[in-house]
Short mmCIF file of C-alpha atoms and ligand atoms in Angstrom, two decimals:
data_model
loop_
_atom_site.label_atom_id
_atom_site.label_comp_id
_atom_site.label_asym_id
_atom_site.label_seq_id
_atom_site.Cartn_x
_atom_site.Cartn_y
_atom_site.Cartn_z
CA MET G 129 24.85 -9.85 4.28
CA THR G 130 23.99 -12.46 1.92
CA LYS G 131 26.53 -13.35 -0.98
CA TYR G 132 24.08 -11.36 -3.40
CA GLU G 133 24.05 -8.62 -1.29
CA GLU G 134 27.16 -8.46 -1.61
CA VAL G 135 27.56 -7.92 -5.54
CA ALA G 136 25.13 -5.81 -5.15
CA GLU G 137 27.08 -3.49 -2.91
CA ARG G 138 29.82 -3.92 -4.92
CA VAL G 139 28.50 -2.86 -8.17
CA GLU G 140 27.16 0.46 -6.30
CA HIS G 141 30.60 1.14 -4.94
CA LEU G 142 31.37 1.07 -8.97
CA ILE G 143 28.69 3.19 -9.66
CA ASP G 144 28.59 5.39 -6.97
CA HIS G 145 32.61 6.05 -7.87
CA GLY G 146 31.54 6.79 -11.35
CA THR G 147 33.32 3.58 -13.02
CA PHE G 148 29.31 3.76 -14.74
CA LYS G 149 28.25 6.72 -15.14
CA THR G 150 24.30 7.98 -15.08
CA GLY G 151 23.21 6.00 -18.88
CA HIS G 152 25.74 3.51 -19.12
CA ARG G 153 25.74 -0.45 -19.62
CA ILE G 154 26.81 -2.32 -16.50
CA PRO G 155 28.67 -5.47 -17.20
CA SER G 156 26.20 -8.38 -18.62
CA VAL G 157 25.12 -11.32 -15.87
CA ARG G 158 27.80 -13.44 -17.59
CA ARG G 159 30.55 -11.29 -17.49
CA LEU G 160 30.49 -10.35 -13.57
CA SER G 161 29.80 -13.92 -12.50
CA GLU G 162 33.13 -14.30 -14.15
CA GLU G 163 34.93 -11.19 -12.76
CA PHE G 164 33.18 -11.53 -9.35
CA GLY G 165 33.64 -14.91 -9.11
CA VAL G 166 30.01 -16.03 -8.43
CA SER G 167 26.88 -17.70 -10.08
CA ILE G 168 24.63 -16.53 -12.55
CA THR G 169 21.87 -16.25 -10.57
CA THR G 170 23.83 -14.46 -7.53
CA VAL G 171 24.24 -11.40 -10.08
CA LEU G 172 21.04 -12.09 -11.33
CA GLU G 173 19.45 -11.23 -7.51
CA ALA G 174 22.38 -8.58 -7.27
CA TYR G 175 20.73 -7.10 -10.41
CA ARG G 176 17.46 -7.38 -9.52
CA LEU G 177 18.23 -6.29 -5.75
CA LEU G 178 19.88 -2.69 -7.58
CA GLU G 179 16.39 -2.30 -9.80
CA ASN G 180 14.20 -2.68 -7.00
CA ARG G 181 16.45 0.04 -5.28
CA GLY G 182 16.23 2.01 -8.26
CA THR G 183 20.04 2.09 -8.89
CA ILE G 184 19.77 0.77 -12.26
CA ALA G 185 17.24 -0.28 -15.12
CA ALA G 186 16.67 -3.90 -17.71
CA ARG G 187 16.13 -2.75 -21.52
CA PRO G 188 14.76 -5.56 -23.22
CA GLN G 189 17.30 -7.50 -25.22
CA SER G 190 19.93 -4.76 -24.18
CA GLY G 191 21.24 -4.98 -20.77
CA TYR G 192 21.06 -3.39 -17.55
CA TYR G 193 21.67 0.32 -17.39
CA VAL G 194 22.68 3.02 -14.66
CA ARG G 195 19.43 4.98 -13.28
CA PRO G 196 19.44 8.40 -12.68
CA ARG G 197 19.54 9.50 -9.17
CA VAL G 198 16.53 11.01 -8.14
CA GLU G 199 17.48 13.99 -6.51
CA VAL G 200 14.27 15.69 -4.70
CA PRO G 201 13.84 16.43 -1.27
CA VAL G 202 10.94 14.34 0.87
CA PRO G 203 8.61 16.09 2.52
CA GLU G 204 8.70 16.99 6.40
CA VAL G 205 6.75 15.08 9.05
CA SER G 206 2.73 16.25 8.99
CA ALA G 207 2.26 19.11 11.23
CA PRO G 208 -1.95 18.29 11.71
CA SER G 209 -3.77 20.20 14.23
CA SER G 210 -4.27 18.61 18.23
CA ARG G 211 -7.61 18.93 18.78
CA PRO G 212 -9.72 16.61 17.42
CA ALA G 213 -12.58 16.95 14.59
CA ALA G 214 -15.48 16.41 12.67
CA VAL G 215 -14.39 15.09 8.92
CA GLY G 216 -15.51 17.24 6.32
CA VAL G 217 -14.03 15.35 3.09
CA ASP G 218 -16.92 16.59 1.00
CA SER G 219 -18.28 16.43 -2.36
CA LEU G 220 -14.99 16.80 -4.14
CA PHE G 221 -14.33 12.77 -3.21
CA MET G 222 -18.01 11.92 -4.62
CA ARG G 223 -16.28 13.38 -7.69
CA ILE G 224 -12.91 12.09 -8.09
CA LEU G 225 -14.36 8.72 -7.60
CA GLU G 226 -17.07 9.57 -10.96
CA ASP G 227 -14.05 10.49 -12.83
CA THR G 228 -12.53 6.71 -12.23
CA ARG G 229 -15.16 5.60 -14.36
CA ASP G 230 -14.56 7.68 -16.74
CA SER G 231 -11.80 6.05 -18.99
CA GLY G 232 -11.27 9.00 -20.95
CA LEU G 233 -8.85 10.07 -18.04
CA LEU G 234 -5.69 9.36 -17.31
CA PRO G 235 -6.24 7.25 -13.64
CA LEU G 236 -3.35 8.89 -12.11
CA GLY G 237 -5.66 9.33 -8.72
CA ALA G 238 -7.09 6.20 -7.94
CA ALA G 239 -4.89 3.70 -6.14
CA VAL G 240 -5.72 0.74 -8.50
CA PRO G 241 -3.88 -1.56 -9.87
CA HIS G 242 -3.51 -1.80 -13.31
CA PRO G 243 -4.86 -4.60 -14.81
CA SER G 244 -1.65 -5.86 -16.51
CA LEU G 245 -0.42 -6.26 -13.02
CA LEU G 246 -3.40 -8.36 -11.99
CA PRO G 247 -3.79 -12.08 -12.69
CA THR G 248 -7.06 -12.06 -14.23
CA GLU G 249 -6.51 -15.13 -16.74
CA ARG G 250 -5.70 -17.27 -14.29
CA LEU G 251 -8.06 -16.39 -11.96
CA ASN G 252 -11.02 -16.68 -14.79
CA ARG G 253 -9.54 -20.08 -15.29
CA HIS G 254 -9.81 -20.95 -10.72
CA LEU G 255 -13.17 -19.15 -10.63
CA ALA G 256 -14.40 -21.85 -13.68
CA LYS G 257 -13.12 -24.47 -11.89
CA VAL G 258 -13.96 -23.73 -8.45
CA ALA G 259 -17.46 -23.12 -10.23
CA ARG G 260 -17.63 -26.49 -11.40
CA GLU G 261 -16.68 -28.07 -8.23
CA LEU G 262 -18.64 -26.67 -5.92
CA ILE G 263 -22.12 -26.44 -7.44
CA ASP G 264 -23.43 -28.04 -4.57
CA GLN G 265 -22.55 -24.96 -2.22
CA SER G 266 -21.61 -22.04 -4.67
CA HIS G 267 -25.08 -20.44 -4.53
CA LEU G 268 -25.62 -20.59 -0.59
CA TYR G 269 -24.51 -18.01 1.58
CA ASP G 270 -20.88 -18.69 3.16
CA VAL G 271 -21.93 -17.34 6.63
CA PRO G 272 -18.96 -15.63 8.60
CA PRO G 273 -16.06 -16.49 9.41
CA GLY G 274 -16.78 -17.18 5.90
CA CYS G 275 -14.52 -19.79 3.46
CA GLU G 276 -12.61 -21.94 5.55
CA ALA G 277 -10.32 -23.30 2.46
CA LEU G 278 -9.02 -19.04 2.07
CA ARG G 279 -8.70 -18.25 6.09
CA VAL G 280 -6.57 -21.03 6.22
CA GLN G 281 -4.41 -19.77 3.07
CA VAL G 282 -3.97 -16.54 4.94
CA ALA G 283 -3.11 -18.09 7.89
CA GLN G 284 -0.23 -19.94 5.92
CA ARG G 285 0.73 -16.60 4.32
CA ALA G 286 0.62 -14.36 7.48
CA LEU G 287 3.74 -16.38 8.88
CA MET G 288 5.63 -14.58 6.29
CA SER G 289 5.09 -11.17 8.34
CA ALA G 290 5.48 -13.00 11.44
CA THR G 291 1.73 -13.24 12.29
CA VAL G 292 0.60 -15.92 14.00
CA LEU G 293 -3.08 -16.96 13.02
CA THR G 294 -5.02 -20.41 12.83
CA PRO G 295 -7.89 -20.05 10.14
CA ASN G 296 -10.13 -19.54 13.68
CA ASP G 297 -8.57 -15.90 14.21
CA LEU G 298 -9.86 -15.17 10.69
CA MET G 299 -13.00 -13.38 9.39
CA THR G 300 -13.47 -13.38 5.32
CA THR G 301 -15.15 -10.00 4.60
CA ASN G 302 -16.24 -7.59 1.32
CA GLY G 303 -12.61 -6.08 1.08
CA CYS G 304 -10.34 -4.17 3.48
CA LEU G 305 -12.63 -1.24 4.31
CA GLU G 306 -15.79 -2.97 5.22
CA ALA G 307 -13.18 -4.91 7.48
CA ILE G 308 -11.84 -1.65 9.22
CA SER G 309 -16.02 -0.53 9.17
CA LEU G 310 -16.97 -3.83 11.17
CA ALA G 311 -13.77 -2.74 13.63
CA LEU G 312 -14.63 0.83 14.01
CA ARG G 313 -18.39 -0.25 14.98
CA ALA G 314 -17.68 -3.33 17.15
CA ILE G 315 -15.19 -0.83 18.56
CA CYS G 316 -16.38 2.40 18.99
CA GLN G 317 -20.16 4.45 19.95
CA PRO G 318 -20.85 7.69 17.70
CA GLY G 319 -18.99 10.42 19.28
CA ASP G 320 -15.68 9.29 19.92
CA THR G 321 -12.59 9.63 18.92
CA VAL G 322 -10.42 7.96 16.61
CA ALA G 323 -6.41 8.48 16.12
CA ILE G 324 -5.47 8.39 12.58
CA GLU G 325 -1.95 9.05 10.59
CA SER G 326 -1.81 12.12 8.54
CA PRO G 327 -2.16 12.35 5.99
CA CYS G 328 -4.80 9.63 5.87
CA TYR G 329 -6.55 7.38 3.38
CA PHE G 330 -10.00 9.03 2.80
CA GLY G 331 -11.55 6.06 2.82
CA ILE G 332 -11.21 5.80 6.28
CA LEU G 333 -12.01 9.63 6.43
CA GLN G 334 -15.14 8.43 5.01
CA ALA G 335 -16.02 5.25 6.93
CA ILE G 336 -15.26 7.46 10.26
CA GLU G 337 -17.36 9.72 9.64
CA LEU G 338 -20.41 7.89 8.66
CA LEU G 339 -19.87 6.12 11.46
CA GLY G 340 -20.44 9.74 13.51
CA LEU G 341 -17.07 9.61 15.46
CA ARG G 342 -14.21 11.87 15.40
CA VAL G 343 -10.39 12.41 14.80
CA LEU G 344 -7.28 12.81 15.84
CA GLU G 345 -4.88 13.57 13.14
CA MET G 346 -1.69 12.41 14.34
CA PRO G 347 2.10 13.60 13.14
CA THR G 348 3.16 11.40 10.06
CA HIS G 349 6.94 10.90 8.87
CA PRO G 350 6.82 9.97 5.36
CA ILE G 351 9.61 7.32 5.93
CA THR G 352 8.82 5.77 9.36
CA GLY G 353 5.13 6.90 10.07
CA ILE G 354 3.04 7.43 13.00
CA SER G 355 5.39 9.92 15.34
CA LEU G 356 5.14 7.40 18.68
CA ASP G 357 5.72 10.60 20.61
CA ALA G 358 2.89 12.63 19.16
CA VAL G 359 0.93 9.01 20.18
CA ALA G 360 2.04 9.24 24.01
CA PHE G 361 0.98 13.19 23.98
CA ALA G 362 -2.40 12.18 22.28
CA ILE G 363 -2.86 9.44 24.75
CA GLU G 364 -2.33 12.06 27.58
CA HIS G 365 -4.24 14.41 26.40
CA ASN G 366 -7.34 13.10 25.05
CA ARG G 367 -9.74 9.92 25.55
CA LEU G 368 -9.68 8.08 22.46
CA ALA G 369 -11.73 4.94 21.30
CA ALA G 370 -8.52 3.53 18.89
CA PHE G 371 -5.98 4.05 16.51
CA VAL G 372 -6.42 2.87 13.09
CA VAL G 373 -2.70 2.95 11.73
CA MET G 374 -0.90 1.85 8.14
CA ALA G 375 2.22 0.93 9.68
CA ASN G 376 3.21 -1.47 6.09
CA PHE G 377 2.69 1.66 3.07
CA ASN G 378 0.73 3.91 5.12
CA ASN G 379 -1.83 5.33 1.81
CA PRO G 380 -0.46 7.93 1.07
CA LEU G 381 2.91 8.62 2.06
CA GLY G 382 4.45 4.90 1.43
CA SER G 383 5.93 5.06 4.40
CA CYS G 384 7.16 2.09 6.71
CA MET G 385 6.94 1.73 10.59
CA PRO G 386 10.73 -0.08 11.82
CA ASP G 387 9.70 -2.68 13.78
CA ASP G 388 10.98 -0.72 16.98
CA HIS G 389 8.84 1.94 16.40
CA LYS G 390 5.79 -0.95 15.71
CA LYS G 391 6.63 -2.82 19.22
CA ASP G 392 6.69 0.41 20.83
CA LEU G 393 3.26 1.46 19.24
CA VAL G 394 1.44 -1.86 20.44
CA GLU G 395 3.32 -1.92 23.59
CA LEU G 396 1.88 2.06 24.51
CA LEU G 397 -1.82 0.79 23.34
CA ALA G 398 -1.99 -2.11 24.98
CA ARG G 399 -0.73 -0.07 28.34
CA HIS G 400 -3.54 2.07 28.05
CA ARG G 401 -6.29 -0.36 26.26
CA ILE G 402 -6.45 1.20 23.66
CA PRO G 403 -7.88 -0.81 20.56
CA LEU G 404 -5.73 -0.61 17.61
CA ILE G 405 -6.66 -1.45 13.84
CA GLU G 406 -4.17 -2.07 11.25
CA ASP G 407 -4.62 -1.42 7.46
CA ASP G 408 -2.05 -3.96 6.03
CA VAL G 409 -3.46 -3.71 2.51
CA TYR G 410 -0.63 -2.74 1.02
CA GLY G 411 1.78 -4.81 3.49
CA ASP G 412 2.59 -7.53 0.52
CA LEU G 413 3.84 -5.03 -1.76
CA TYR G 414 7.09 -4.38 -0.82
CA PHE G 415 10.38 -3.98 -2.26
CA GLY G 416 12.74 -4.52 0.52
CA GLU G 417 14.79 -8.16 0.91
CA GLU G 418 11.54 -8.95 2.84
CA ARG G 419 7.88 -9.14 3.84
CA PRO G 420 7.60 -6.41 6.77
CA ARG G 421 5.85 -7.36 10.20
CA THR G 422 2.11 -6.41 10.64
CA LEU G 423 1.44 -4.71 14.08
CA LYS G 424 -0.46 -7.93 15.19
CA SER G 425 3.17 -9.26 14.54
CA PHE G 426 3.99 -7.85 18.31
CA ASP G 427 0.33 -8.13 19.48
CA SER G 428 0.58 -10.47 23.04
CA GLU G 429 -2.84 -8.44 24.55
CA ASP G 430 -5.28 -9.59 21.10
CA GLY G 431 -6.28 -6.08 21.21
CA VAL G 432 -5.08 -5.43 17.41
CA VAL G 433 -7.95 -6.24 14.89
CA LEU G 434 -5.42 -6.52 11.19
CA CYS G 435 -7.79 -6.25 7.77
CA SER G 436 -6.67 -6.77 4.61
CA SER G 437 -7.82 -7.66 1.29
CA PHE G 438 -6.98 -9.33 -1.97
CA SER G 439 -8.26 -5.72 -4.13
CA LYS G 440 -4.42 -4.61 -4.54
CA ASP G 441 -2.56 -7.77 -5.96
CA ILE G 442 -5.71 -10.01 -7.53
CA ALA G 443 -8.52 -8.48 -7.80
CA PRO G 444 -10.08 -5.34 -6.40
CA SER G 445 -13.78 -6.31 -8.36
CA TYR G 446 -14.20 -9.65 -6.09
CA ARG G 447 -13.99 -7.70 -2.60
CA VAL G 448 -12.74 -10.47 -0.89
CA GLY G 449 -11.24 -9.25 2.32
CA TRP G 450 -9.86 -10.37 5.43
CA VAL G 451 -9.98 -9.56 9.14
CA ALA G 452 -8.15 -10.96 12.57
CA PRO G 453 -10.59 -9.52 14.83
CA GLY G 454 -8.81 -10.22 18.06
CA ARG G 455 -11.31 -9.80 21.28
CA TRP G 456 -13.86 -8.29 18.90
CA PHE G 457 -13.98 -11.27 16.84
CA LYS G 458 -17.89 -12.19 17.96
CA ALA G 459 -19.06 -8.42 17.74
CA MET G 460 -17.87 -8.13 14.33
CA MET G 461 -19.49 -11.50 13.20
CA ARG G 462 -22.60 -10.53 14.41
CA LEU G 463 -22.12 -6.52 12.47
CA LYS G 464 -21.25 -8.97 9.53
CA MET G 465 -24.29 -10.97 9.19
CA ALA G 466 -26.26 -8.01 10.19
CA THR G 467 -24.47 -6.01 7.51
CA ASN G 468 -24.37 -8.01 4.50
CA VAL G 469 -24.54 -11.98 5.76
CA ALA G 470 -21.82 -12.97 4.28
CA THR G 471 -18.91 -12.03 1.73
CA ALA G 472 -19.55 -14.15 -2.38
CA THR G 473 -19.24 -17.81 -1.44
CA VAL G 474 -17.47 -18.51 -4.88
CA LEU G 475 -14.68 -15.60 -5.44
CA GLN G 476 -13.61 -16.46 -2.23
CA HIS G 477 -13.21 -20.06 -3.04
CA ALA G 478 -11.41 -18.83 -6.53
CA ILE G 479 -8.88 -16.79 -4.30
CA ALA G 480 -8.29 -19.66 -2.12
CA ASP G 481 -7.58 -22.36 -5.03
CA PHE G 482 -5.76 -19.46 -6.51
CA LEU G 483 -3.42 -19.27 -3.44
CA SER G 484 -2.76 -22.78 -2.97
CA THR G 485 -2.33 -24.01 -6.73
CA GLY G 486 -2.08 -20.70 -9.24
CA GLY G 487 1.45 -19.20 -8.58
CA TYR G 488 0.26 -17.17 -6.33
CA ASP G 489 3.82 -16.32 -4.96
CA SER G 490 6.27 -15.66 -8.73
CA HIS G 491 2.55 -13.25 -9.43
CA GLN G 492 3.78 -10.98 -6.28
CA ARG G 493 7.72 -11.13 -6.93
CA ARG G 494 6.64 -10.05 -10.28
CA ILE G 495 4.19 -7.15 -9.56
CA ARG G 496 6.39 -6.36 -6.95
CA ARG G 497 9.58 -5.58 -8.99
CA ALA G 498 7.42 -3.81 -11.51
CA TYR G 499 5.40 -1.71 -8.97
CA ALA G 500 9.19 -0.75 -7.52
CA GLN G 501 10.82 -0.34 -10.84
CA GLN G 502 7.76 2.37 -11.51
CA MET G 503 8.29 4.42 -8.47
CA SER G 504 11.48 5.05 -9.36
CA TRP G 505 10.47 6.07 -12.99
CA MET G 506 7.45 8.28 -10.80
CA LEU G 507 9.95 9.87 -8.96
CA ALA G 508 12.08 10.60 -11.60
CA GLY G 509 9.51 12.42 -14.01
CA VAL G 510 8.04 14.33 -10.78
CA ALA G 511 11.86 15.29 -10.48
CA ARG G 512 11.99 16.28 -14.66
CA HIS G 513 8.90 17.96 -14.66
CA PHE G 514 7.89 19.84 -11.55
CA PRO G 515 8.81 22.70 -10.39
CA PRO G 516 11.60 23.39 -7.94
CA GLY G 517 10.78 23.84 -4.42
CA THR G 518 8.89 20.22 -4.46
CA ARG G 519 9.17 17.57 -2.57
CA VAL G 520 8.30 13.42 -2.71
CA THR G 521 8.08 10.41 -0.45
CA GLN G 522 10.18 7.89 -1.52
CA PRO G 523 7.43 4.65 -0.94
CA GLN G 524 9.30 1.71 0.04
CA GLY G 525 6.06 -0.73 -1.17
CA GLY G 526 2.38 0.01 -2.41
CA PHE G 527 1.88 2.23 -5.66
CA VAL G 528 1.34 5.67 -4.32
CA LEU G 529 3.77 8.38 -3.66
CA TRP G 530 2.60 11.95 -2.38
CA VAL G 531 3.70 14.98 -4.07
CA GLU G 532 4.15 18.19 -1.98
CA LEU G 533 4.35 21.28 -4.16
CA PRO G 534 5.69 24.98 -3.00
CA GLY G 535 3.23 26.68 -0.69
CA GLU G 536 1.16 28.48 -3.17
CA VAL G 537 -0.11 25.84 -5.15
CA ASP G 538 -4.58 24.55 -4.69
CA THR G 539 -4.31 21.14 -6.29
CA ILE G 540 -8.09 21.51 -6.37
CA ALA G 541 -8.05 24.40 -8.48
CA LEU G 542 -5.33 21.83 -10.73
CA TYR G 543 -7.77 18.99 -10.26
CA HIS G 544 -10.30 20.87 -12.40
CA ARG G 545 -7.91 22.20 -14.97
CA ALA G 546 -5.99 18.70 -15.10
CA VAL G 547 -9.39 17.35 -15.74
CA SER G 548 -9.97 19.19 -18.70
CA ARG G 549 -6.69 17.97 -19.95
CA GLY G 550 -6.91 14.61 -19.61
CA ILE G 551 -4.86 13.23 -16.41
CA THR G 552 -6.98 13.54 -12.83
CA PHE G 553 -4.76 12.42 -9.39
CA ALA G 554 -6.09 12.61 -6.55
CA PRO G 555 -5.80 16.70 -4.67
CA GLY G 556 -4.35 16.69 -1.02
CA PRO G 557 -6.98 17.83 1.26
CA LEU G 558 -9.24 14.34 0.80
CA PHE G 559 -6.70 12.98 2.99
CA SER G 560 -7.17 15.07 5.88
CA ALA G 561 -10.48 15.55 7.68
CA ARG G 562 -9.63 19.32 8.52
CA GLN G 563 -8.85 19.36 4.17
CA LYS G 564 -4.97 19.99 4.89
CA TYR G 565 -2.65 19.56 2.08
CA ARG G 566 -4.42 22.31 0.06
CA ASN G 567 -0.46 21.98 -2.31
CA CYS G 568 -0.02 18.64 -1.82
CA LEU G 569 -1.25 16.18 -4.45
CA ARG G 570 -1.24 11.85 -4.56
CA LEU G 571 -0.44 10.01 -7.68
CA ASN G 572 -0.21 6.39 -8.78
CA TYR G 573 2.34 4.57 -10.17
CA ALA G 574 0.77 1.48 -10.89
CA TRP G 575 -0.45 2.76 -13.95
CA TRP G 576 3.04 3.89 -15.93
CA SER G 577 3.52 4.32 -19.23
CA ASP G 578 4.67 6.92 -21.73
CA GLU G 579 1.98 8.66 -21.24
CA VAL G 580 2.01 9.21 -18.18
CA GLU G 581 5.37 10.56 -18.45
CA GLY G 582 3.63 13.51 -21.01
CA ALA G 583 0.78 13.27 -18.19
CA LEU G 584 3.96 14.66 -16.04
CA HIS G 585 4.80 17.09 -18.52
CA THR G 586 1.53 18.45 -18.53
CA LEU G 587 0.69 18.71 -14.83
CA GLY G 588 4.33 20.42 -14.61
CA LYS G 589 3.17 23.48 -16.90
CA LEU G 590 -0.18 23.61 -15.45
CA ILE G 591 1.63 24.04 -12.18
C1 PLP S 172 -5.07 1.90 2.81
C2 PLP S 172 -5.90 1.33 2.51
N1 PLP S 172 -7.07 0.83 3.00
C3 PLP S 172 -8.29 -0.09 2.09
C4 PLP S 172 -8.40 0.55 1.09
C5 PLP S 172 -9.47 -0.54 0.47
O1 PLP S 172 -9.69 -1.77 0.08
P1 PLP S 172 -10.93 -2.84 -0.40
O2 PLP S 172 -10.35 -2.69 -1.85
O3 PLP S 172 -10.05 -3.73 -0.74
O4 PLP S 172 -12.03 -3.00 0.10
C6 PLP S 172 -7.94 0.73 -0.03
C7 PLP S 172 -7.94 1.27 -1.65
O5 PLP S 172 -7.93 2.10 -2.24
C8 PLP S 172 -6.90 1.32 0.56
O6 PLP S 172 -5.81 2.17 -0.14
#
């Protein structure tokens, strides 16, 4: 344990044993540093850790306070059908996308970051700078594999998740979803079956549907992710063309697979020669001490296609993402060129410039802290306003959480009533090929504000 973890533990002990009760102020940083005989920096780090865990909260110009404990149970491991199915996410998806364009509605549904947590002004400066500097190239195609400066930055940063890549292992894409679609197209044939976590981000379901593929939905635990026993069983009883897995902060559950599960999954699929497409778009938004490892970091056979983007932390509108295609590199490059030729030149360079000189690390620290705190506020809000019998996930990163309502609640009916009150959320059936999870919904806590607290109150009444 580091010094500040020890300090955090001692403070947590005092809170657990009633020395500091819910709502009370804990000692100032200076006082605790004197009393514990540690530096101010150590106490600050310890308080930051406790904030991230949701144990305490800072109030500006006032100090740190003990937060209420949230006692809402976590949902059980999911239990989807053990048979493959065609995807049918239907028109609800389009309706919800349309609603995200309506600025009169509170967007608790779409998984988009809050504008105040994006580095827009700084990025604009980098954009202007590279547009000036690249005057001879900025209007040309940056053909695949795409902007080298960006691939260098991605390769350097991949080391934080123990993922060893060179710029030559990477190709830039129009967002993470393009990377996933290209991977599915390179690996699968129409009619093939792809295994996914259940519940699963509806963009992946849509991509699978549009390619004429079928899905096998796998039981997934809200804390530890896809069930390895179920994976072993599924491999034995089905012909599977690929797996698509969000090991770090699954959307919508927020689950994060422990390292030994990640390793076992990669090795199991490698033994059966089944390709694994990894969606790591939330991997950098972790609340713990360390960036979690990718599945790719356990891949010794080049069988994992790692996909990600800058949509969740820098600029969703830039549509800049990347992929490490492993042994499908050539096939994916051809598909990329045949689909849209290239990723936008200036936007890739602007992000590369921001990553190398723009304070990306401090930006990431700031948003991780904000999302961790907002997650605990959202959790407390759900506990306060939703009926008994509600279950809710406790994400360890990202910015969405999954709520399971008492059995008889229909979240599609609820959605229509909520929209008439100016609130949106993502109804559960969107996250399943067979439109299961009718009593579930996903909330985005990136947009936390007092207004959201009011919206939870309204939703609670409607429920
Ligand atoms: C899990 C997951 N993967 C991929 C995407 C799409 O990412 P991008 O906007 O970079 O295409 C999203 C967006 O919500 C997502 O939640």
